[in-house]
XYZ file of C-alpha atoms in Angstrom:
717
model
C -72.813 -38.036 -28.676
C -72.902 -41.138 -26.866
C -70.301 -42.552 -24.884
C -69.247 -45.597 -27.150
C -69.395 -43.325 -30.233
C -67.056 -40.981 -28.170
C -64.876 -43.689 -27.626
C -64.420 -45.120 -31.287
C -64.466 -41.687 -32.846
C -60.902 -40.651 -34.079
C -58.969 -38.681 -33.270
C -59.870 -39.414 -29.758
C -61.314 -36.875 -27.247
C -62.600 -39.245 -24.449
C -59.859 -38.399 -21.469
C -60.169 -42.195 -20.702
C -59.794 -43.531 -23.981
C -56.525 -40.996 -24.788
C -54.674 -41.954 -21.582
C -55.173 -45.562 -22.245
C -53.858 -45.388 -25.681
C -50.925 -43.650 -24.613
C -50.145 -46.057 -21.692
C -50.623 -48.877 -24.187
C -47.969 -47.178 -26.504
C -45.300 -46.724 -23.353
C -46.084 -50.106 -22.563
C -45.834 -51.833 -26.106
C -43.453 -49.716 -28.141
C -40.406 -50.801 -26.102
C -41.374 -54.387 -25.948
C -41.886 -54.694 -29.714
C -38.973 -52.439 -30.818
C -36.448 -53.997 -28.493
C -37.016 -57.425 -30.266
C -35.583 -55.348 -33.383
C -32.834 -54.022 -31.550
C -34.326 -50.500 -31.684
C -33.854 -48.038 -28.787
C -37.292 -47.644 -26.737
C -36.810 -44.082 -27.003
C -36.672 -44.154 -31.053
C -39.685 -46.489 -30.375
C -41.905 -43.744 -28.594
C -40.952 -41.215 -31.124
C -42.033 -43.716 -34.201
C -45.484 -44.631 -32.071
C -46.144 -40.680 -31.823
C -45.739 -40.416 -35.721
C -47.900 -43.356 -36.339
C -50.479 -42.116 -33.826
C -50.385 -38.320 -34.280
C -52.351 -36.147 -36.858
C -49.795 -36.824 -39.607
C -50.237 -40.565 -38.956
C -53.269 -42.536 -38.541
C -54.765 -39.510 -36.546
C -55.835 -41.767 -33.405
C -54.844 -38.565 -31.319
C -54.329 -35.315 -31.703
C -51.887 -32.779 -29.849
C -53.955 -31.123 -27.499
C -53.180 -29.109 -24.232
C -52.422 -32.754 -22.498
C -49.406 -33.257 -24.738
C -48.165 -29.345 -24.523
C -48.348 -29.756 -21.106
C -46.984 -33.468 -20.230
C -44.422 -32.592 -23.096
C -43.227 -29.655 -21.454
C -43.212 -31.343 -18.063
C -41.200 -34.274 -19.788
C -38.332 -32.365 -21.179
C -37.788 -30.746 -17.711
C -37.882 -33.555 -16.135
C -35.021 -34.932 -18.257
C -33.188 -32.313 -17.622
C -33.425 -32.182 -13.954
C -32.822 -35.878 -13.961
C -29.537 -35.318 -15.681
C -28.450 -33.120 -13.073
C -29.546 -34.518 -10.305
C -28.043 -38.077 -11.062
C -24.630 -36.634 -11.518
C -22.284 -36.900 -8.462
C -21.021 -33.578 -7.664
C -17.168 -35.231 -7.415
C -17.313 -36.253 -10.710
C -18.817 -32.752 -12.201
C -16.290 -30.467 -10.121
C -13.549 -33.161 -11.621
C -14.681 -32.732 -15.321
C -15.822 -29.256 -15.564
C -13.113 -27.745 -17.433
C -13.752 -30.418 -20.097
C -17.264 -29.968 -19.858
C -17.026 -26.182 -20.703
C -14.472 -26.819 -23.184
C -16.480 -29.633 -25.138
C -19.410 -26.820 -24.824
C -17.628 -24.660 -26.755
C -16.289 -27.042 -29.278
C -19.746 -28.398 -29.973
C -21.122 -25.186 -30.272
C -18.425 -23.171 -32.475
C -17.947 -25.974 -35.013
C -21.996 -26.515 -35.743
C -22.450 -22.956 -35.921
C -19.708 -22.207 -38.362
C -20.497 -25.377 -40.263
C -24.208 -24.640 -40.476
C -23.466 -20.935 -41.448
C -21.616 -21.933 -44.283
C -23.542 -24.962 -45.356
C -26.620 -22.767 -45.474
C -25.038 -19.906 -47.416
C -23.947 -22.270 -50.160
C -27.125 -24.569 -50.152
C -29.954 -22.522 -49.495
C -28.508 -18.835 -50.421
C -30.464 -17.635 -47.284
C -29.793 -14.373 -45.687
C -27.141 -14.051 -42.864
C -30.053 -14.032 -40.157
C -31.407 -17.109 -41.380
C -28.167 -18.935 -41.643
C -27.164 -17.889 -38.221
C -30.895 -19.341 -37.157
C -30.238 -22.554 -38.760
C -26.730 -22.931 -37.377
C -28.026 -22.441 -33.773
C -30.212 -25.344 -34.413
C -27.406 -27.614 -35.425
C -25.483 -26.336 -32.373
C -27.778 -26.930 -29.559
C -28.823 -30.289 -28.898
C -31.215 -32.272 -26.240
C -30.354 -34.913 -23.879
C -33.072 -37.069 -25.483
C -31.015 -40.296 -25.278
C -30.039 -39.802 -21.444
C -32.617 -42.123 -20.249
C -30.642 -44.741 -21.863
C -27.548 -43.811 -19.632
C -29.857 -44.313 -16.657
C -30.711 -47.700 -17.456
C -26.852 -48.673 -17.953
C -26.003 -47.031 -14.769
C -23.446 -44.630 -16.521
C -24.563 -41.410 -15.347
C -21.181 -40.747 -13.557
C -18.926 -41.772 -16.645
C -16.663 -39.130 -17.663
C -17.884 -38.911 -21.155
C -21.701 -38.682 -19.957
C -20.505 -35.540 -17.360
C -18.700 -33.789 -20.011
C -21.640 -33.936 -22.531
C -24.212 -32.778 -19.724
C -22.102 -29.944 -18.824
C -21.519 -29.212 -22.850
C -25.379 -29.207 -23.054
C -25.706 -26.398 -20.854
C -23.330 -24.214 -22.469
C -24.453 -24.820 -26.096
C -28.043 -24.306 -25.108
C -27.063 -20.986 -23.465
C -25.331 -19.744 -26.474
C -27.636 -20.773 -28.872
C -30.415 -19.186 -26.861
C -28.107 -15.809 -26.958
C -27.717 -16.447 -30.780
C -31.472 -16.697 -31.351
C -32.350 -13.657 -29.277
C -29.811 -11.837 -31.334
C -31.236 -12.949 -34.456
C -34.790 -11.532 -33.433
C -33.235 -8.246 -32.282
C -31.664 -7.700 -35.869
C -34.910 -8.998 -37.678
C -37.137 -6.551 -35.499
C -34.814 -3.925 -34.591
C -32.385 -3.967 -37.505
C -29.139 -4.111 -35.316
C -27.652 -6.259 -32.774
C -28.949 -4.988 -29.154
C -25.738 -5.423 -27.096
C -27.482 -3.776 -24.248
C -29.998 -6.805 -24.409
C -27.068 -9.154 -24.281
C -25.613 -7.620 -21.091
C -29.043 -7.363 -19.408
C -29.295 -10.876 -20.020
C -26.056 -12.000 -18.512
C -26.276 -9.641 -15.580
C -29.663 -11.175 -14.752
C -28.314 -14.746 -15.374
C -25.676 -14.201 -12.693
C -28.375 -12.938 -10.286
C -30.774 -15.791 -11.123
C -27.931 -18.243 -10.060
C -26.874 -16.923 -7.001
C -30.245 -16.225 -5.795
C -31.718 -19.846 -6.656
C -28.360 -21.439 -5.286
C -28.457 -19.688 -2.027
C -32.441 -19.876 -1.655
C -32.923 -23.623 -2.599
C -30.233 -24.700 -0.435
C -31.586 -23.072 2.457
C -35.218 -24.174 1.800
C -33.986 -27.786 1.128
C -32.403 -27.905 4.304
C -34.705 -26.386 6.245
C -37.549 -28.604 4.734
C -36.021 -32.048 4.457
C -35.102 -31.414 8.522
C -38.817 -31.015 9.479
C -40.578 -33.377 6.973
C -39.641 -36.653 6.382
C -42.467 -37.895 4.337
C -41.351 -39.131 0.999
C -44.562 -38.365 -1.017
C -44.160 -34.697 0.680
C -40.667 -34.328 -0.461
C -41.002 -35.362 -3.674
C -43.894 -32.631 -4.116
C -41.479 -30.046 -2.758
C -38.605 -31.102 -4.801
C -40.751 -30.902 -8.046
C -42.284 -27.640 -6.965
C -38.619 -26.435 -6.526
C -37.958 -27.242 -10.315
C -41.035 -25.829 -11.888
C -39.991 -22.409 -9.828
C -36.430 -22.403 -11.187
C -38.047 -22.875 -14.548
C -40.632 -20.431 -14.568
C -37.881 -17.820 -13.335
C -35.710 -18.746 -16.002
C -38.183 -18.109 -18.427
C -39.026 -14.515 -17.093
C -35.376 -13.553 -17.446
C -35.223 -14.577 -21.047
C -33.725 -18.443 -20.622
C -35.129 -21.432 -21.496
C -36.981 -23.423 -18.976
C -34.760 -26.504 -19.655
C -31.790 -24.189 -18.109
C -33.776 -23.478 -15.126
C -34.569 -27.324 -14.355
C -31.064 -28.460 -14.928
C -29.770 -25.830 -12.493
C -32.433 -26.628 -10.063
C -31.184 -29.987 -10.033
C -27.393 -29.140 -9.617
C -28.602 -27.213 -6.825
C -30.529 -30.184 -5.240
C -28.203 -32.750 -6.180
C -26.488 -33.116 -2.736
C -29.800 -33.401 -0.766
C -31.115 -36.340 -3.046
C -28.672 -39.249 -2.528
C -28.634 -41.810 -5.462
C -29.778 -44.590 -3.061
C -32.959 -43.173 -1.442
C -36.690 -43.396 -1.701
C -36.953 -39.882 -2.909
C -34.616 -40.636 -5.623
C -36.482 -43.731 -6.675
C -39.706 -41.634 -6.873
C -38.162 -38.942 -9.057
C -36.826 -41.629 -11.271
C -40.153 -43.800 -11.318
C -42.371 -40.830 -12.310
C -40.139 -39.355 -14.944
C -39.593 -42.487 -16.691
C -42.969 -44.030 -16.332
C -45.111 -40.900 -17.317
C -43.680 -37.606 -18.171
C -40.523 -38.407 -20.544
C -42.374 -40.956 -22.703
C -45.361 -38.176 -23.033
C -42.851 -35.940 -24.079
C -41.121 -38.502 -26.492
C -44.714 -39.326 -27.912
C -45.224 -35.701 -28.359
C -42.078 -34.910 -30.394
C -43.106 -37.720 -32.669
C -46.697 -36.155 -33.226
C -45.085 -33.231 -34.599
C -43.317 -35.094 -37.519
C -45.041 -35.060 -40.947
C -43.224 -37.642 -43.123
C -45.692 -36.944 -45.714
C -44.336 -33.890 -46.790
C -41.110 -35.690 -48.258
C -43.178 -37.353 -50.986
C -45.011 -34.076 -51.899
C -41.687 -32.697 -53.377
C -37.883 -32.910 -53.430
C -37.130 -29.673 -52.420
C -38.327 -30.861 -48.737
C -36.431 -33.889 -48.705
C -33.241 -32.105 -50.243
C -33.478 -29.343 -47.152
C -33.809 -31.838 -44.736
C -30.990 -33.954 -46.095
C -28.529 -30.864 -45.948
C -29.898 -29.888 -42.628
C -29.714 -33.560 -40.937
C -25.964 -34.273 -42.614
C -24.694 -30.918 -41.212
C -25.854 -31.423 -38.016
C -25.017 -34.871 -37.477
C -21.291 -34.372 -39.202
C -20.472 -31.216 -36.981
C -21.577 -33.038 -33.940
C -19.214 -35.765 -34.920
C -16.357 -33.904 -35.642
C -16.818 -32.001 -32.370
C -16.873 -35.250 -30.570
C -13.698 -36.701 -32.354
C -11.791 -33.379 -31.377
C -12.889 -33.750 -27.819
C -11.883 -37.313 -27.515
C -8.285 -36.718 -29.106
C -8.039 -33.423 -26.946
C -9.377 -35.154 -23.545
C -7.199 -38.502 -24.248
C -10.390 -40.693 -24.455
C -11.467 -43.987 -26.061
C -13.673 -44.722 -28.936
C -16.785 -45.766 -26.950
C -16.233 -42.441 -25.144
C -16.285 -40.454 -28.483
C -19.611 -42.395 -29.428
C -21.382 -41.523 -26.259
C -20.336 -38.011 -26.641
C -21.441 -38.027 -30.013
C -24.896 -39.819 -29.330
C -25.557 -37.461 -26.436
C -24.991 -34.479 -28.156
C -26.588 -34.989 -31.467
C -30.270 -35.208 -30.349
C -32.566 -32.384 -31.328
C -35.824 -31.555 -29.343
C -36.636 -28.915 -27.063
C -34.004 -25.929 -28.077
C -34.185 -26.969 -31.788
C -38.114 -26.725 -31.848
C -38.174 -23.690 -30.266
C -35.839 -22.256 -32.673
C -37.844 -23.471 -35.597
C -41.300 -21.908 -34.337
C -39.290 -18.622 -33.506
C -38.085 -18.733 -37.195
C -41.225 -19.408 -38.851
C -42.927 -16.903 -36.887
C -40.575 -13.893 -37.899
C -40.410 -15.120 -41.572
C -36.811 -16.287 -41.393
C -37.625 -19.785 -41.925
C -39.759 -20.969 -45.326
C -42.300 -23.780 -45.270
C -39.817 -26.189 -46.435
C -37.076 -25.145 -43.771
C -39.524 -25.787 -41.225
C -40.636 -29.274 -42.662
C -36.799 -29.915 -43.225
C -36.283 -29.070 -39.663
C -38.936 -31.233 -38.393
C -37.598 -34.317 -40.277
C -33.856 -33.414 -39.163
C -35.213 -33.879 -35.351
C -36.831 -37.061 -36.157
C -33.453 -38.498 -37.889
C -31.176 -37.054 -35.304
C -32.897 -38.112 -32.427
C -33.068 -41.709 -34.034
C -29.560 -41.609 -34.471
C -28.570 -40.310 -31.185
C -30.579 -42.981 -29.347
C -29.109 -45.826 -31.497
C -25.566 -44.497 -31.268
C -25.817 -44.243 -27.310
C -27.683 -47.393 -26.909
C -24.724 -49.355 -28.430
C -21.835 -47.229 -27.008
C -23.299 -47.625 -23.481
C -23.392 -51.420 -23.888
C -19.799 -51.632 -25.106
C -18.761 -49.050 -22.277
C -20.742 -51.011 -19.520
C -19.458 -54.460 -20.780
C -15.803 -52.831 -20.470
C -16.335 -51.421 -16.964
C -17.725 -54.982 -15.853
C -14.508 -56.828 -17.421
C -12.290 -54.120 -15.870
C -14.302 -54.518 -12.778
C -13.815 -58.532 -12.540
C -10.144 -58.193 -13.403
C -9.680 -55.867 -10.315
C -8.790 -58.541 -7.910
C -9.393 -56.417 -4.796
C -12.863 -55.367 -5.885
C -13.595 -59.138 -7.036
C -12.391 -60.216 -3.405
C -14.524 -57.583 -1.721
C -16.770 -58.810 1.046
C -20.342 -57.369 0.753
C -21.564 -56.091 4.010
C -24.522 -58.467 5.682
C -26.046 -55.848 7.693
C -28.110 -56.338 10.992
C -30.058 -53.537 12.234
C -31.689 -53.804 15.653
C -34.456 -51.773 15.990
C -36.805 -50.811 19.023
C -38.111 -47.205 18.665
C -40.310 -46.432 15.419
C -39.060 -42.764 15.887
C -35.520 -44.054 15.048
C -36.038 -46.994 12.982
C -36.351 -45.488 9.751
C -33.120 -43.112 10.017
C -31.352 -46.488 11.387
C -32.096 -48.029 8.077
C -31.497 -45.228 5.977
C -27.795 -44.846 7.505
C -27.439 -48.809 6.672
C -28.401 -48.552 3.413
C -26.225 -45.511 2.484
C -23.388 -47.285 3.931
C -23.760 -50.232 1.748
C -21.741 -50.388 -1.631
C -24.117 -49.795 -4.615
C -23.578 -53.097 -6.061
C -24.162 -55.212 -2.585
C -27.337 -57.120 -3.019
C -27.241 -58.923 0.334
C -30.618 -58.983 2.136
C -30.693 -56.652 5.061
C -31.932 -58.218 8.527
C -34.047 -55.933 10.673
C -34.454 -57.223 14.292
C -36.403 -56.526 17.334
C -35.417 -58.452 20.404
C -37.854 -58.491 23.551
C -37.538 -60.751 26.625
C -40.864 -60.035 28.091
C -44.393 -60.027 26.840
C -45.075 -56.237 27.645
C -47.758 -54.793 25.419
C -46.872 -51.541 24.834
C -43.134 -52.518 24.193
C -44.040 -55.231 21.850
C -46.264 -53.161 19.852
C -43.904 -50.335 19.794
C -41.000 -52.602 18.453
C -43.475 -53.963 15.806
C -43.944 -50.519 14.675
C -40.381 -49.951 14.700
C -39.871 -53.127 12.287
C -42.455 -52.310 9.868
C -40.725 -48.536 9.769
C -37.766 -50.019 8.866
C -38.979 -52.503 6.722
C -40.830 -49.593 4.809
C -37.621 -47.585 4.500
C -35.496 -50.704 2.774
C -38.361 -51.799 0.620
C -38.860 -48.289 -0.668
C -35.068 -48.663 -2.236
C -36.140 -52.106 -3.710
C -33.700 -53.556 -1.314
C -34.682 -56.996 0.123
C -34.953 -56.948 4.011
C -35.771 -59.883 6.593
C -37.940 -58.900 9.527
C -37.109 -60.652 12.532
C -39.137 -60.713 15.847
C -37.109 -62.636 18.656
C -37.793 -63.531 22.341
C -34.789 -64.165 24.001
C -33.255 -64.169 27.330
C -31.694 -60.734 26.978
C -31.325 -58.325 24.145
C -27.556 -58.805 23.965
C -27.829 -62.405 23.414
C -30.804 -61.916 20.995
C -28.691 -59.551 18.781
C -25.421 -61.766 18.888
C -27.531 -64.951 18.034
C -29.531 -63.801 15.168
C -26.135 -62.059 13.899
C -24.263 -65.463 14.117
C -27.550 -67.398 12.588
C -27.178 -64.894 9.292
C -23.427 -64.468 9.034
C -23.956 -60.765 9.536
C -20.664 -58.553 9.002
C -22.160 -55.224 10.520
C -24.629 -54.772 13.390
C -26.064 -51.313 13.277
C -27.891 -49.943 16.283
C -29.228 -46.633 18.063
C -27.185 -44.455 20.380
C -28.146 -45.195 24.112
C -30.273 -42.189 25.444
C -29.215 -41.637 29.161
C -32.327 -42.320 31.526
C -30.725 -41.175 34.737
C -27.643 -39.794 35.997
C -25.923 -43.082 36.979
C -26.682 -44.377 33.455
C -23.578 -44.691 31.268
C -23.141 -42.961 27.889
C -23.131 -46.406 25.997
C -25.752 -48.088 27.987
C -25.841 -51.971 28.910
C -26.824 -52.787 25.846
C -23.897 -51.578 23.910
C -21.465 -52.397 26.446
C -22.718 -56.080 26.454
C -22.913 -56.039 22.766
C -19.029 -54.934 22.402
C -17.949 -57.720 24.590
C -20.209 -60.392 23.159
C -19.312 -60.124 19.606
C -16.072 -59.417 17.486
C -18.385 -58.170 14.458
C -18.362 -54.429 13.574
C -20.730 -52.365 15.886
C -22.103 -49.307 14.643
C -23.991 -46.896 16.812
C -25.772 -43.909 15.195
C -27.142 -41.061 16.395
C -28.377 -38.191 13.794
C -30.736 -35.173 15.010
C -31.090 -34.073 11.249
C -31.804 -35.948 8.164
C -29.411 -37.915 6.823
C -29.392 -36.335 3.371
C -28.660 -32.869 4.542
C -25.557 -34.005 6.324
C -22.841 -31.468 4.647
C -19.612 -33.185 6.061
C -18.178 -36.320 7.438
C -15.644 -35.794 9.938
C -13.725 -38.799 11.232
C -11.675 -39.451 14.163
C -9.172 -42.221 13.876
C -7.180 -43.642 16.713
C -3.316 -44.549 16.811
C -2.636 -47.924 15.096
C -6.272 -48.372 13.721
C -4.580 -49.500 10.585
C -3.594 -52.883 12.449
C -7.003 -54.136 12.951
C -8.594 -56.484 11.076
C -11.648 -54.298 10.447
C -9.776 -51.394 9.190
C -10.571 -51.900 5.318
C -14.186 -52.381 6.082
C -14.997 -49.326 8.206
C -13.177 -47.171 5.527
C -15.404 -48.792 2.773
C -18.464 -47.836 4.908
C -17.273 -44.360 5.315
C -16.119 -44.196 1.333
C -19.762 -45.466 0.568
C -21.731 -42.884 2.872
C -19.597 -40.088 1.336
C -20.236 -41.317 -2.089
C -23.958 -41.550 -1.810
C -24.219 -38.226 0.186
C -21.959 -36.333 -2.116
C -20.009 -34.677 0.718
C -16.525 -34.216 1.616
C -14.483 -36.263 4.202
C -12.159 -35.043 6.693
C -10.337 -37.570 8.228
C -8.223 -36.530 11.900
C -5.717 -38.955 12.547
C -1.890 -39.801 13.108
C 0.395 -39.242 10.244
C 1.270 -42.948 10.132
C -2.194 -43.839 9.175
C -2.861 -41.659 6.327
C -1.500 -43.898 3.668
C -3.422 -46.904 4.765
C -6.649 -44.725 4.552
C -5.688 -43.649 0.890
C -4.857 -46.995 -0.398
C -8.318 -48.326 0.609
C -10.128 -45.360 -0.916
C -8.060 -45.548 -4.404
C -8.189 -49.525 -4.413
C -11.880 -49.162 -4.549
C -11.835 -45.937 -6.672
C -14.289 -44.128 -4.342
C -15.180 -40.571 -5.817
C -14.949 -38.595 -2.623
C -13.552 -35.378 -1.537
C -10.811 -36.295 1.259
C -8.795 -33.856 3.536
C -6.536 -35.134 6.299
C -5.577 -33.287 9.590
C -2.621 -34.567 11.499
C -3.541 -35.547 15.096
C -0.636 -35.247 17.276
C -2.233 -36.584 20.657
C -5.724 -37.702 21.595
C -5.914 -34.209 23.368
C -6.448 -32.819 19.956
C -9.771 -34.626 19.915
C -10.996 -32.174 22.285
C -9.421 -29.425 20.327
C -11.069 -30.224 17.115
C -14.815 -30.132 18.469
C -14.957 -26.771 17.774
C -14.844 -27.759 14.190
C -17.926 -29.633 14.276
C -20.950 -27.857 12.813
C -24.720 -28.782 13.027
C -25.088 -30.119 9.393
C -21.692 -32.343 10.241
C -21.645 -35.990 11.045
C -19.140 -36.831 13.776
C -17.582 -40.319 12.925
C -15.556 -41.718 15.888
C -13.546 -45.066 15.503
C -13.588 -46.812 18.741
C -11.418 -49.867 20.073
C -12.212 -52.785 22.452
C -9.857 -53.248 25.073
C -8.537 -56.446 23.491
C -7.455 -54.799 20.168
C -4.156 -53.479 18.825
C -5.381 -49.740 18.866
C -6.931 -49.634 22.392
C -5.137 -47.291 24.750
C -6.018 -45.546 28.207
C -7.280 -42.685 26.090
C -10.237 -44.750 24.194
C -11.153 -45.835 27.620
C -12.529 -42.625 28.551
C -14.027 -42.207 25.189
C -17.673 -42.479 26.182
C -16.947 -39.624 28.897
C -15.637 -37.474 26.212
C -18.540 -38.106 23.747
C -20.743 -37.271 26.514
C -19.178 -34.382 27.486
C -18.251 -32.382 24.566
C -20.430 -33.963 21.722
C -23.418 -34.369 23.270
C -25.410 -32.277 20.631
C -23.589 -33.127 17.460
C -24.806 -35.937 14.801
C -22.581 -39.090 15.985
C -21.551 -42.506 14.553
C -19.297 -44.437 16.690
C -17.711 -47.437 14.803
C -16.428 -50.359 16.645
C -14.122 -52.343 13.737
C -14.085 -56.072 13.477
C -11.633 -57.914 15.275
C -9.629 -61.318 14.324
C -11.854 -62.015 11.371
C -11.128 -65.267 8.872
C -8.032 -67.171 9.554
C -7.126 -66.911 5.815
C -7.399 -63.158 5.747
C -4.677 -60.827 5.166
C -4.955 -57.765 7.435
C -6.647 -54.920 5.659
C -3.845 -52.384 6.242
C -1.289 -54.713 4.142
C -3.688 -54.889 1.294
C -3.993 -51.236 1.290
C -0.736 -50.223 1.304
C 0.060 -52.791 -1.499
C -2.629 -50.983 -3.518
C -0.873 -47.842 -2.713
C 2.639 -48.786 -3.630
C 2.014 -51.196 -6.683
C 1.461 -54.761 -7.131
C 4.755 -56.044 -6.070
C 5.442 -54.901 -2.508
C 9.193 -55.205 -1.055
C 10.172 -58.135 0.810
C 9.954 -56.163 4.463
C 6.110 -55.514 3.699
C 5.628 -59.341 3.033
C 7.545 -60.132 6.174
C 5.501 -57.659 8.257
C 2.048 -59.169 6.648
C 3.264 -62.760 7.851
C 4.298 -61.729 11.172
C 0.943 -59.919 11.694
C -0.984 -62.694 10.513
C 0.743 -64.887 12.785
C 0.567 -62.627 15.564
C -3.368 -62.416 15.188
C -3.880 -66.383 14.838
C -2.028 -66.668 18.208
C -4.141 -64.240 19.668
C -7.282 -65.860 18.258
C -6.197 -69.040 19.790
C -5.329 -67.985 23.322
C -9.113 -66.043 23.235
C -10.645 -69.278 22.320
C -9.154 -71.355 24.784
C -10.107 -68.928 27.621
């Protein structure tokens, strides 16, 4: 057959033509149906119905749709796990488990009763159909991602419930098959499966963490990391199938294990989301649509009757489950709608149960067709309800965000990243990005300063600018590259920071070149004396995403510095992005101020406080620092309130006791704007309430006047 004839012969068999049609569907279906206020997920499924073998027969559901569809559902479950913040997951784990039991038991009971009364089926068939009602697929989860609600309480609870229902439905399905084939319940098979699940969870959890930490520390290329992560997902999925579980459970568990190694704001996460949302997940949705035969409804009322009973029972039981969970957990109406939308979609597990039931003669043809119609209706309802609930929930969060005066007044960081070495430039930029708030859209300035025309130095500096630029643009951030010729590097950095009104200056830690060289080096020492802006010095021997804990040493009276709130925010952002815990080692008087800043901005981080009696504890606690920890030391300039003779020897301490640790030294901003109230007072106000006592207000006024007098004296000199 000639090429033109092959291209225009339907169903299509020419690979280029098939892929082109799929791409056109992925492109046009959301654009067209969004105008009709129909979620793009429903658009993909409807498009699959139209072009599939039961529609206009433009495409057949061949091996490509089998493969890409399977990859798509695994990708969907993996994304759901990897996008959840581990803090929110642990916080809502109990509620998720409880909701999982509720949304399994109620549909199971309702399904068995409805099937027995309406279809007069056997008990194994009733249990099989009820397991189809009980299980669900996160088919509407891409909507959650688009609205940025992955860490919403309702979403986290629903995702946890998904795993419970899928696992229990799988156990129920296995027992039905045992009854059909052996004539009895095989309890030994169930116990064997549970034992294998325990071994599987422990093995994957330990092995994947070790492999991920080993790999990410040695290979920084984002493409290589993406392939590595994808390989681990499919290894976990394949092993899950080998022990008798669904592959989607393995993909989800792999996402949970790898979660902390993939920060939300990283090039790796961008690639994972892009590939899944652009190719694999749409392929899966189109493939689901191609399974659906709308024509069976008009062939006889029996199929329509079966489909109606199955659909109503599935949706109503899931709604009742969400309603009970909402009332039990004290949640809102939009939360209930979101939980119902996420747990009412049907796809992977339901399709598997349908095929198994038809294979073993537990389902007749009408029931199988009714189940397929149920999948279409439930998926459509789930997508519509999820989108509407997400819109209202997002609007509510936005209004609350705007009503929060402290958040509304938050000063987003305007960062300047000074680079000179291409080896460390990318790591510096990644560290800077992770310390930004997720809503911060300020441009980042990447700076290389030179004071001569030395060829190798200039080439190295420009390569460093390119590396830093690539690291920022991979995260869809705006970055300005600046190459500046100045009298010296310090003046170049300070002048650019003033020109662009930067709040943070991020530089790499100095490396001693000879025995008389200081730990900070002339650049950092000059920078600290030439500017009152926040200066951050970073030295990280391992990949940032493999950091397991932040250990923060805070000097005495640090809460009285103008830049106190700003550096606590940076630490909070870093811990949130990395999903690791923070250990503050500080004086007891500083604890409430740190808590106040973290709580006022609702940082979802695990925080521990260790009291420091004297600065000698700084050395004592050095034994607690591990290779995968990041030691953060808060310094103080000589003219600052928190400066003491102990801090004068800080560089020597760091050089002697922390030469092999990952290190971030922060010198907070001094003085700040005239109209600004010192950060500690704001933080403590958040802690004690919106109506501070008179002595607190007096303290704030005295503190502001004191700083103003110091600023005037400094300017005179």
